[in-house]
């Protein structure tokens, strides 16, 4: 099994949200590391670091972000998450095809997440967003959780 984690699901694993318990229930029993891309690592670290540095963040928000960033780096070191190299041009071309065929134009990165999963040869797609899940399902990836 090669399980790709979309960015929303990844953040749900890292930050304590209403969906975090469910996300870990889905992720824990899976064999091997959860697959991510260098783009996701960069974007996640950037988002958390910006929260830590923001003047608008409370001390509690800064602490949560710092803890999430520390945990994320530890998870990467421990191979809970594993970065997979891939050809971004192929993934972007696939996401662009889906965008042109879609009924609505999605935010730019939403179709990219399932396209990255397809490009890296993932068998499963972990995500909560129905929009990314529908693209992943149409591309032949098995969805986790199976139902929202």
mmCIF file of C-alpha atoms in Angstrom:
data_model
loop_
_atom_site.group_PDB
_atom_site.id
_atom_site.type_symbol
_atom_site.label_atom_id
_atom_site.label_comp_id
_atom_site.label_asym_id
_atom_site.label_seq_id
_atom_site.Cartn_x
_atom_site.Cartn_y
_atom_site.Cartn_z
ATOM 1 C CA UNK A 1 0.000 0.000 0.000
ATOM 2 C CA UNK A 2 1.230 3.471 -0.903
ATOM 3 C CA UNK A 3 -0.848 6.030 0.981
ATOM 4 C CA UNK A 4 -0.626 9.679 -0.086
ATOM 5 C CA UNK A 5 -1.748 12.329 2.409
ATOM 6 C CA UNK A 6 -3.309 15.508 1.047
ATOM 7 C CA UNK A 7 -2.280 18.746 2.733
ATOM 8 C CA UNK A 8 -5.516 19.310 4.612
ATOM 9 C CA UNK A 9 -5.336 15.818 6.080
ATOM 10 C CA UNK A 10 -1.670 16.384 6.928
ATOM 11 C CA UNK A 11 -2.459 19.561 8.868
ATOM 12 C CA UNK A 12 -5.301 17.760 10.636
ATOM 13 C CA UNK A 13 -2.785 15.178 11.818
ATOM 14 C CA UNK A 14 -0.414 17.875 13.063
ATOM 15 C CA UNK A 15 -2.840 20.323 14.676
ATOM 16 C CA UNK A 16 -5.470 19.363 17.216
ATOM 17 C CA UNK A 17 -8.739 19.907 15.384
ATOM 18 C CA UNK A 18 -12.153 18.287 15.453
ATOM 19 C CA UNK A 19 -10.966 15.795 12.827
ATOM 20 C CA UNK A 20 -7.584 14.913 14.336
ATOM 21 C CA UNK A 21 -8.722 11.836 16.230
ATOM 22 C CA UNK A 22 -10.422 10.432 13.129
ATOM 23 C CA UNK A 23 -7.355 11.221 10.987
ATOM 24 C CA UNK A 24 -5.050 9.313 13.342
ATOM 25 C CA UNK A 25 -7.527 6.412 13.524
ATOM 26 C CA UNK A 26 -7.287 6.155 9.746
ATOM 27 C CA UNK A 27 -3.520 6.685 9.502
ATOM 28 C CA UNK A 28 -2.156 4.579 12.382
ATOM 29 C CA UNK A 29 -3.042 1.108 11.089
ATOM 30 C CA UNK A 30 -1.552 1.706 7.629
ATOM 31 C CA UNK A 31 1.596 -0.122 6.612
ATOM 32 C CA UNK A 32 4.695 1.921 5.957
ATOM 33 C CA UNK A 33 5.147 5.676 5.962
ATOM 34 C CA UNK A 34 2.537 8.123 4.754
ATOM 35 C CA UNK A 35 3.682 9.703 1.503
ATOM 36 C CA UNK A 36 4.087 13.453 1.075
ATOM 37 C CA UNK A 37 5.904 15.708 -1.371
ATOM 38 C CA UNK A 38 8.577 18.339 -0.921
ATOM 39 C CA UNK A 39 5.956 20.966 -1.797
ATOM 40 C CA UNK A 40 3.802 19.823 1.102
ATOM 41 C CA UNK A 41 6.743 19.823 3.491
ATOM 42 C CA UNK A 42 7.697 23.338 2.413
ATOM 43 C CA UNK A 43 4.116 24.661 2.589
ATOM 44 C CA UNK A 44 3.412 23.038 5.960
ATOM 45 C CA UNK A 45 6.620 24.281 7.562
ATOM 46 C CA UNK A 46 6.041 27.744 6.079
ATOM 47 C CA UNK A 47 2.450 27.915 7.372
ATOM 48 C CA UNK A 48 3.433 26.841 10.871
ATOM 49 C CA UNK A 49 6.463 29.157 10.997
ATOM 50 C CA UNK A 50 4.342 32.111 9.864
ATOM 51 C CA UNK A 51 1.867 31.344 12.668
ATOM 52 C CA UNK A 52 4.732 31.306 15.170
ATOM 53 C CA UNK A 53 6.061 34.658 13.931
ATOM 54 C CA UNK A 54 2.746 36.444 13.413
ATOM 55 C CA UNK A 55 1.976 39.445 15.586
ATOM 56 C CA UNK A 56 -1.688 38.467 15.279
ATOM 57 C CA UNK A 57 -1.126 35.056 16.886
ATOM 58 C CA UNK A 58 -1.791 34.573 20.561
ATOM 59 C CA UNK A 59 0.809 32.882 22.753
ATOM 60 C CA UNK A 60 -1.388 29.783 22.740
ATOM 61 C CA UNK A 61 -1.537 29.751 18.918
ATOM 62 C CA UNK A 62 2.234 30.208 18.717
ATOM 63 C CA UNK A 63 2.754 27.321 21.122
ATOM 64 C CA UNK A 64 0.424 25.051 19.148
ATOM 65 C CA UNK A 65 2.188 25.906 15.880
ATOM 66 C CA UNK A 66 5.639 25.405 17.420
ATOM 67 C CA UNK A 67 4.596 22.028 18.806
ATOM 68 C CA UNK A 68 3.108 20.996 15.446
ATOM 69 C CA UNK A 69 6.289 22.051 13.625
ATOM 70 C CA UNK A 70 8.484 20.144 16.062
ATOM 71 C CA UNK A 71 6.261 17.049 15.758
ATOM 72 C CA UNK A 72 6.227 17.297 11.964
ATOM 73 C CA UNK A 73 10.006 17.339 11.777
ATOM 74 C CA UNK A 74 10.200 14.424 14.197
ATOM 75 C CA UNK A 75 7.616 12.467 12.135
ATOM 76 C CA UNK A 76 9.728 13.082 9.030
ATOM 77 C CA UNK A 77 12.878 11.898 10.817
ATOM 78 C CA UNK A 78 11.051 8.806 12.102
ATOM 79 C CA UNK A 79 9.596 8.029 8.643
ATOM 80 C CA UNK A 80 5.979 8.428 9.771
ATOM 81 C CA UNK A 81 5.869 10.686 6.709
ATOM 82 C CA UNK A 82 8.190 10.086 3.778
ATOM 83 C CA UNK A 83 8.912 12.574 1.043
ATOM 84 C CA UNK A 84 8.648 11.116 -2.455
ATOM 85 C CA UNK A 85 10.438 12.663 -5.414
ATOM 86 C CA UNK A 86 8.340 13.062 -8.513
ATOM 87 C CA UNK A 87 8.020 14.938 -11.775
ATOM 88 C CA UNK A 88 5.975 18.011 -10.880
ATOM 89 C CA UNK A 89 5.344 18.817 -14.539
ATOM 90 C CA UNK A 90 3.384 15.580 -14.950
ATOM 91 C CA UNK A 91 1.325 16.296 -11.837
ATOM 92 C CA UNK A 92 0.631 19.887 -12.885
ATOM 93 C CA UNK A 93 -0.396 18.761 -16.372
ATOM 94 C CA UNK A 94 -2.822 16.255 -14.844
ATOM 95 C CA UNK A 95 -4.265 18.839 -12.435
ATOM 96 C CA UNK A 96 -4.649 21.265 -15.364
ATOM 97 C CA UNK A 97 -6.548 18.655 -17.377
ATOM 98 C CA UNK A 98 -8.919 18.091 -14.471
ATOM 99 C CA UNK A 99 -9.375 21.826 -14.037
ATOM 100 C CA UNK A 100 -10.294 22.305 -17.706
ATOM 101 C CA UNK A 101 -12.829 19.461 -17.539
ATOM 102 C CA UNK A 102 -14.352 20.523 -14.228
ATOM 103 C CA UNK A 103 -17.639 22.305 -13.741
ATOM 104 C CA UNK A 104 -16.064 24.838 -11.402
ATOM 105 C CA UNK A 105 -12.579 26.228 -11.066
ATOM 106 C CA UNK A 106 -11.104 25.025 -7.792
ATOM 107 C CA UNK A 107 -8.378 26.793 -5.826
ATOM 108 C CA UNK A 108 -5.131 26.016 -7.651
ATOM 109 C CA UNK A 109 -3.650 23.529 -5.189
ATOM 110 C CA UNK A 110 -6.770 21.414 -4.597
ATOM 111 C CA UNK A 111 -6.580 19.428 -7.852
ATOM 112 C CA UNK A 112 -2.809 19.248 -7.466
ATOM 113 C CA UNK A 113 -2.977 17.066 -4.329
ATOM 114 C CA UNK A 114 -4.667 14.066 -5.970
ATOM 115 C CA UNK A 115 -2.575 14.633 -9.117
ATOM 116 C CA UNK A 116 0.572 14.342 -6.996
ATOM 117 C CA UNK A 117 -0.747 11.107 -5.517
ATOM 118 C CA UNK A 118 -1.422 9.673 -8.968
ATOM 119 C CA UNK A 119 1.970 10.811 -10.281
ATOM 120 C CA UNK A 120 3.868 9.141 -7.435
ATOM 121 C CA UNK A 121 1.978 5.881 -7.929
ATOM 122 C CA UNK A 122 0.000 5.978 -4.690
ATOM 123 C CA UNK A 123 -2.703 3.382 -4.202
ATOM 124 C CA UNK A 124 -4.611 5.262 -1.487
ATOM 125 C CA UNK A 125 -5.540 8.902 -0.933
ATOM 126 C CA UNK A 126 -6.067 10.251 2.575
ATOM 127 C CA UNK A 127 -8.174 13.369 2.587
ATOM 128 C CA UNK A 128 -11.294 14.950 4.030
ATOM 129 C CA UNK A 129 -12.122 17.469 1.286
ATOM 130 C CA UNK A 130 -14.883 16.088 -0.986
ATOM 131 C CA UNK A 131 -13.453 17.992 -3.955
ATOM 132 C CA UNK A 132 -10.023 16.362 -3.804
ATOM 133 C CA UNK A 133 -11.542 13.006 -2.891
ATOM 134 C CA UNK A 134 -13.740 12.994 -6.000
ATOM 135 C CA UNK A 135 -10.725 13.636 -8.239
ATOM 136 C CA UNK A 136 -8.682 10.964 -6.469
ATOM 137 C CA UNK A 137 -11.522 8.441 -6.757
ATOM 138 C CA UNK A 138 -11.984 9.216 -10.466
ATOM 139 C CA UNK A 139 -8.254 8.626 -10.973
ATOM 140 C CA UNK A 140 -8.510 5.177 -9.396
ATOM 141 C CA UNK A 141 -7.101 5.860 -5.940
ATOM 142 C CA UNK A 142 -8.761 4.182 -2.962
ATOM 143 C CA UNK A 143 -10.080 6.735 -0.472
ATOM 144 C CA UNK A 144 -9.376 6.866 3.229
ATOM 145 C CA UNK A 145 -11.395 7.353 5.242
ATOM 146 C CA UNK A 146 -13.750 5.356 3.071
ATOM 147 C CA UNK A 147 -16.700 7.553 4.091
ATOM 148 C CA UNK A 148 -16.855 11.071 5.487
#
